[in-house]
């Protein structure tokens, strides 16, 4: 009887935590809906490092994207192995595919930065953000729930970029939904890690990847300042290199972790 009571309490407690996340997410979504439209900054495409080499414009901002492509390919190769069956594959497969496409889309954008090409840079990034969130939900809250949410989350991510693109073309660009897709998962994932029990070891890699991504955003902000330190590399190129590290962190986590009993 005591064991049944404990199980019932655990289920009730988990349900409370799930509903807390749902309510907070709904509140944040409503708050963003009531914010004024957030336009694309006029100077967004003016990156500090515009050096070319052998006819390749903006060389370092272009070629630094190879880290995303290689990380995505390495992850997809790992998931194709029969031994990689200890976790729901679909969200992680989508995550690595999105990472590979992010490298391609970002390189395409940086060859000739403008709003039209920027859409193809941002689209695959939303695939990475949302598939990662679905993977964490599947592994921490509910495997079935994470898999069911994968497609809707991806559609929200893609929709956020499409919405921005069409509002931009109409002359009143609005980045609110895209900002929500980019930044809210980075806040929500640590909350899920804290509130729900781990099913696998080595979850620290997820914490590390969030920290490194935060550093990437900081380096992006100091694009020109970093380039001025010796004219070697700009903050945006550093951002690419730092932002690609989480893909490798996830791959290493999947390689070494084991189920927790």
CSV table of N, CA and C in Angstrom, one decimal, residues 86-174:
chain,number,residue,atom,x,y,z
A,86,UNK,N,19.7,3.1,-28.0
A,86,UNK,CA,19.3,3.2,-26.6
A,86,UNK,C,18.5,4.5,-26.3
A,87,UNK,N,18.0,5.1,-27.3
A,87,UNK,CA,17.2,6.4,-27.1
A,87,UNK,C,16.3,6.6,-28.3
A,88,UNK,N,15.3,7.5,-28.1
A,88,UNK,CA,14.5,7.8,-29.3
A,88,UNK,C,15.3,8.5,-30.4
A,89,UNK,N,15.4,7.9,-31.6
A,89,UNK,CA,16.3,8.4,-32.6
A,89,UNK,C,15.8,9.6,-33.3
A,90,UNK,N,14.5,9.7,-33.6
A,90,UNK,CA,13.9,10.7,-34.5
A,90,UNK,C,14.3,12.2,-34.1
A,91,UNK,N,14.2,12.6,-32.8
A,91,UNK,CA,14.6,14.0,-32.5
A,91,UNK,C,16.1,14.2,-32.7
A,92,UNK,N,16.9,13.2,-32.4
A,92,UNK,CA,18.4,13.4,-32.5
A,92,UNK,C,18.8,13.4,-34.0
A,93,UNK,N,18.1,12.5,-34.8
A,93,UNK,CA,18.4,12.5,-36.2
A,93,UNK,C,18.0,13.8,-36.8
A,94,UNK,N,16.9,14.4,-36.4
A,94,UNK,CA,16.5,15.7,-36.9
A,94,UNK,C,17.5,16.8,-36.5
A,95,UNK,N,17.9,16.7,-35.3
A,95,UNK,CA,18.9,17.6,-34.7
A,95,UNK,C,20.2,17.7,-35.6
A,96,UNK,N,20.7,16.5,-35.9
A,96,UNK,CA,22.0,16.5,-36.6
A,96,UNK,C,21.8,16.9,-38.1
A,97,UNK,N,20.6,16.5,-38.6
A,97,UNK,CA,20.3,16.9,-40.0
A,97,UNK,C,20.2,18.4,-40.1
A,98,UNK,N,19.5,19.0,-39.0
A,98,UNK,CA,19.4,20.5,-39.0
A,98,UNK,C,20.7,21.2,-38.8
A,99,UNK,N,21.6,20.5,-38.0
A,99,UNK,CA,23.0,21.1,-37.9
A,99,UNK,C,23.7,21.2,-39.2
A,100,UNK,N,23.7,20.1,-40.0
A,100,UNK,CA,24.3,20.0,-41.3
A,100,UNK,C,23.7,21.1,-42.2
A,101,UNK,N,22.4,21.2,-42.2
A,101,UNK,CA,21.8,22.2,-43.1
A,101,UNK,C,22.1,23.6,-42.6
A,102,UNK,N,22.3,23.8,-41.3
A,102,UNK,CA,22.6,25.1,-40.8
A,102,UNK,C,23.9,25.6,-41.4
A,103,UNK,N,24.9,24.7,-41.5
A,103,UNK,CA,26.2,25.0,-42.1
A,103,UNK,C,26.0,25.4,-43.5
A,104,UNK,N,25.2,24.6,-44.3
A,104,UNK,CA,25.0,24.9,-45.7
A,104,UNK,C,24.3,26.3,-45.8
A,105,UNK,N,23.2,26.5,-45.1
A,105,UNK,CA,22.4,27.7,-45.2
A,105,UNK,C,23.2,28.9,-44.8
A,106,UNK,N,24.0,28.8,-43.7
A,106,UNK,CA,24.8,29.9,-43.2
A,106,UNK,C,25.9,30.3,-44.2
A,107,UNK,N,26.5,29.3,-44.8
A,107,UNK,CA,27.6,29.6,-45.8
A,107,UNK,C,26.9,30.3,-47.0
A,108,UNK,N,25.8,29.8,-47.4
A,108,UNK,CA,25.1,30.4,-48.6
A,108,UNK,C,24.7,31.9,-48.3
A,109,UNK,N,24.3,32.1,-47.1
A,109,UNK,CA,23.9,33.5,-46.7
A,109,UNK,C,25.2,34.4,-46.6
A,110,UNK,N,26.3,33.9,-46.1
A,110,UNK,CA,27.4,34.8,-45.9
A,110,UNK,C,28.2,35.1,-47.2
A,111,UNK,N,27.9,34.3,-48.2
A,111,UNK,CA,28.5,34.6,-49.5
A,111,UNK,C,28.0,36.0,-50.1
A,112,UNK,N,26.7,36.3,-49.7
A,112,UNK,CA,26.2,37.6,-50.2
A,112,UNK,C,25.0,37.9,-49.2
A,113,UNK,N,25.4,38.4,-48.0
A,113,UNK,CA,24.3,38.6,-47.0
A,113,UNK,C,23.2,39.6,-47.4
A,114,UNK,N,22.0,39.1,-47.3
A,114,UNK,CA,20.8,40.0,-47.5
A,114,UNK,C,19.6,39.3,-46.9
A,115,UNK,N,18.5,39.9,-46.8
A,115,UNK,CA,17.3,39.3,-46.1
A,115,UNK,C,16.8,38.0,-46.8
A,116,UNK,N,16.9,38.0,-48.2
A,116,UNK,CA,16.5,36.8,-48.9
A,116,UNK,C,17.3,35.6,-48.5
A,117,UNK,N,18.6,35.7,-48.5
A,117,UNK,CA,19.4,34.6,-48.1
A,117,UNK,C,19.4,34.3,-46.6
A,118,UNK,N,19.1,35.3,-45.8
A,118,UNK,CA,19.0,35.1,-44.4
A,118,UNK,C,17.9,34.1,-44.0
A,119,UNK,N,16.9,34.1,-44.8
A,119,UNK,CA,15.8,33.1,-44.5
A,119,UNK,C,16.4,31.7,-44.5
A,120,UNK,N,17.3,31.4,-45.4
A,120,UNK,CA,17.8,30.0,-45.6
A,120,UNK,C,18.9,29.8,-44.5
A,121,UNK,N,19.4,30.8,-43.9
A,121,UNK,CA,20.3,30.7,-42.7
A,121,UNK,C,19.5,30.3,-41.5
A,122,UNK,N,18.4,31.0,-41.3
A,122,UNK,CA,17.6,30.9,-40.1
A,122,UNK,C,16.7,29.6,-40.1
A,123,UNK,N,16.2,29.2,-41.2
A,123,UNK,CA,15.3,28.0,-41.2
A,123,UNK,C,15.9,26.8,-40.6
A,124,UNK,N,17.1,26.4,-41.0
A,124,UNK,CA,17.7,25.1,-40.4
A,124,UNK,C,18.0,25.3,-38.9
A,125,UNK,N,18.3,26.6,-38.5
A,125,UNK,CA,18.6,26.8,-37.1
A,125,UNK,C,17.4,26.5,-36.2
A,126,UNK,N,16.2,26.8,-36.7
A,126,UNK,CA,15.0,26.5,-36.0
A,126,UNK,C,14.8,25.0,-35.9
A,127,UNK,N,15.3,24.3,-36.9
A,127,UNK,CA,15.2,22.8,-36.8
A,127,UNK,C,16.1,22.3,-35.7
A,128,UNK,N,17.2,22.9,-35.5
A,128,UNK,CA,18.1,22.5,-34.4
A,128,UNK,C,17.5,22.8,-33.1
A,129,UNK,N,17.0,24.0,-32.9
A,129,UNK,CA,16.5,24.4,-31.6
A,129,UNK,C,15.3,23.5,-31.2
A,130,UNK,N,14.4,23.3,-32.1
A,130,UNK,CA,13.1,22.6,-31.8
A,130,UNK,C,13.3,21.1,-31.7
A,131,UNK,N,14.2,20.5,-32.5
A,131,UNK,CA,14.4,19.1,-32.3
A,131,UNK,C,15.2,18.8,-31.0
A,132,UNK,N,16.1,19.7,-30.6
A,132,UNK,CA,16.7,19.5,-29.3
A,132,UNK,C,15.7,19.5,-28.2
A,133,UNK,N,14.8,20.5,-28.3
A,133,UNK,CA,13.8,20.6,-27.2
A,133,UNK,C,12.9,19.3,-27.2
A,134,UNK,N,12.5,18.8,-28.4
A,134,UNK,CA,11.8,17.6,-28.5
A,134,UNK,C,12.5,16.4,-27.9
A,135,UNK,N,13.8,16.3,-28.2
A,135,UNK,CA,14.7,15.2,-27.7
A,135,UNK,C,14.7,15.3,-26.1
A,136,UNK,N,14.9,16.4,-25.6
A,136,UNK,CA,14.9,16.6,-24.1
A,136,UNK,C,13.6,16.2,-23.5
A,137,UNK,N,12.5,16.6,-24.1
A,137,UNK,CA,11.2,16.2,-23.6
A,137,UNK,C,11.0,14.7,-23.7
A,138,UNK,N,11.4,14.1,-24.8
A,138,UNK,CA,11.3,12.7,-24.9
A,138,UNK,C,12.1,11.9,-23.9
A,139,UNK,N,13.3,12.4,-23.5
A,139,UNK,CA,14.1,11.7,-22.6
A,139,UNK,C,13.9,12.0,-21.2
A,140,UNK,N,13.3,13.1,-20.8
A,140,UNK,CA,13.2,13.5,-19.5
A,140,UNK,C,11.7,13.5,-19.0
A,141,UNK,N,10.8,13.7,-19.9
A,141,UNK,CA,9.4,13.8,-19.5
A,141,UNK,C,8.6,12.6,-20.0
A,142,UNK,N,8.5,12.5,-21.3
A,142,UNK,CA,7.7,11.4,-21.9
A,142,UNK,C,8.3,11.1,-23.3
A,143,UNK,N,8.7,9.8,-23.5
A,143,UNK,CA,9.2,9.5,-24.9
A,143,UNK,C,8.1,9.7,-25.9
A,144,UNK,N,6.9,9.2,-25.6
A,144,UNK,CA,5.8,9.4,-26.6
A,144,UNK,C,5.5,10.9,-26.8
A,145,UNK,N,5.5,11.6,-25.7
A,145,UNK,CA,5.2,13.1,-25.8
A,145,UNK,C,6.2,13.8,-26.7
A,146,UNK,N,7.5,13.5,-26.5
A,146,UNK,CA,8.5,14.1,-27.2
A,146,UNK,C,8.4,13.8,-28.7
A,147,UNK,N,8.1,12.6,-29.0
A,147,UNK,CA,8.0,12.2,-30.4
A,147,UNK,C,6.8,12.8,-31.1
A,148,UNK,N,5.7,12.9,-30.3
A,148,UNK,CA,4.5,13.5,-30.8
A,148,UNK,C,4.6,15.0,-31.1
A,149,UNK,N,5.4,15.6,-30.2
A,149,UNK,CA,5.7,17.1,-30.3
A,149,UNK,C,6.7,17.5,-31.3
A,150,UNK,N,7.5,16.5,-31.8
A,150,UNK,CA,8.6,16.9,-32.7
A,150,UNK,C,8.1,17.6,-33.9
A,151,UNK,N,7.1,17.1,-34.6
A,151,UNK,CA,6.6,17.7,-35.9
A,151,UNK,C,6.0,19.1,-35.6
A,152,UNK,N,5.1,19.2,-34.6
A,152,UNK,CA,4.5,20.5,-34.3
A,152,UNK,C,5.5,21.6,-33.9
A,153,UNK,N,6.5,21.2,-33.2
A,153,UNK,CA,7.6,22.1,-32.8
A,153,UNK,C,8.4,22.5,-34.0
A,154,UNK,N,8.7,21.6,-34.9
A,154,UNK,CA,9.4,22.0,-36.1
A,154,UNK,C,8.6,22.9,-37.0
A,155,UNK,N,7.3,22.7,-37.0
A,155,UNK,CA,6.4,23.6,-37.8
A,155,UNK,C,6.4,25.0,-37.2
A,156,UNK,N,6.4,25.1,-35.9
A,156,UNK,CA,6.4,26.4,-35.2
A,156,UNK,C,7.8,27.1,-35.5
A,157,UNK,N,8.9,26.3,-35.5
A,157,UNK,CA,10.2,26.9,-35.8
A,157,UNK,C,10.2,27.4,-37.2
A,158,UNK,N,9.9,26.6,-38.2
A,158,UNK,CA,9.9,27.0,-39.6
A,158,UNK,C,8.9,28.1,-39.8
A,159,UNK,N,7.7,28.1,-39.2
A,159,UNK,CA,6.7,29.1,-39.3
A,159,UNK,C,7.2,30.5,-38.8
A,160,UNK,N,8.1,30.4,-37.8
A,160,UNK,CA,8.6,31.7,-37.3
A,160,UNK,C,9.4,32.4,-38.3
A,161,UNK,N,10.2,31.7,-39.1
A,161,UNK,CA,11.1,32.3,-40.1
A,161,UNK,C,10.2,32.7,-41.3
A,162,UNK,N,9.3,31.9,-41.7
A,162,UNK,CA,8.4,32.2,-42.8
A,162,UNK,C,7.6,33.5,-42.5
A,163,UNK,N,7.1,33.6,-41.2
A,163,UNK,CA,6.4,34.8,-40.8
A,163,UNK,C,7.3,36.0,-40.9
A,164,UNK,N,8.5,35.9,-40.3
A,164,UNK,CA,9.4,37.0,-40.4
A,164,UNK,C,9.7,37.4,-41.9
A,165,UNK,N,9.9,36.4,-42.7
A,165,UNK,CA,10.3,36.7,-44.1
A,165,UNK,C,9.2,37.5,-44.8
A,166,UNK,N,7.9,37.1,-44.6
A,166,UNK,CA,6.8,37.7,-45.3
A,166,UNK,C,6.5,39.1,-44.7
A,167,UNK,N,6.6,39.2,-43.4
A,167,UNK,CA,6.5,40.6,-42.8
A,167,UNK,C,7.6,41.5,-43.3
A,168,UNK,N,8.8,41.0,-43.4
A,168,UNK,CA,9.9,41.8,-43.9
A,168,UNK,C,9.6,42.3,-45.3
A,169,UNK,N,9.1,41.4,-46.2
A,169,UNK,CA,8.8,41.8,-47.6
A,169,UNK,C,7.7,42.8,-47.6
A,170,UNK,N,6.8,42.7,-46.6
A,170,UNK,CA,5.7,43.7,-46.6
A,170,UNK,C,6.1,45.0,-46.0
A,171,UNK,N,7.3,45.1,-45.6
A,171,UNK,CA,7.8,46.4,-45.1
A,171,UNK,C,7.7,46.6,-43.6
A,172,UNK,N,7.2,45.6,-42.8
A,172,UNK,CA,7.1,45.7,-41.4
A,172,UNK,C,7.6,44.4,-40.7
A,173,UNK,N,8.8,44.1,-40.9
A,173,UNK,CA,9.4,42.8,-40.4
A,173,UNK,C,9.2,42.7,-38.9
A,174,UNK,N,8.9,41.4,-38.5
A,174,UNK,CA,8.6,41.1,-37.1
A,174,UNK,C,9.3,39.9,-36.7
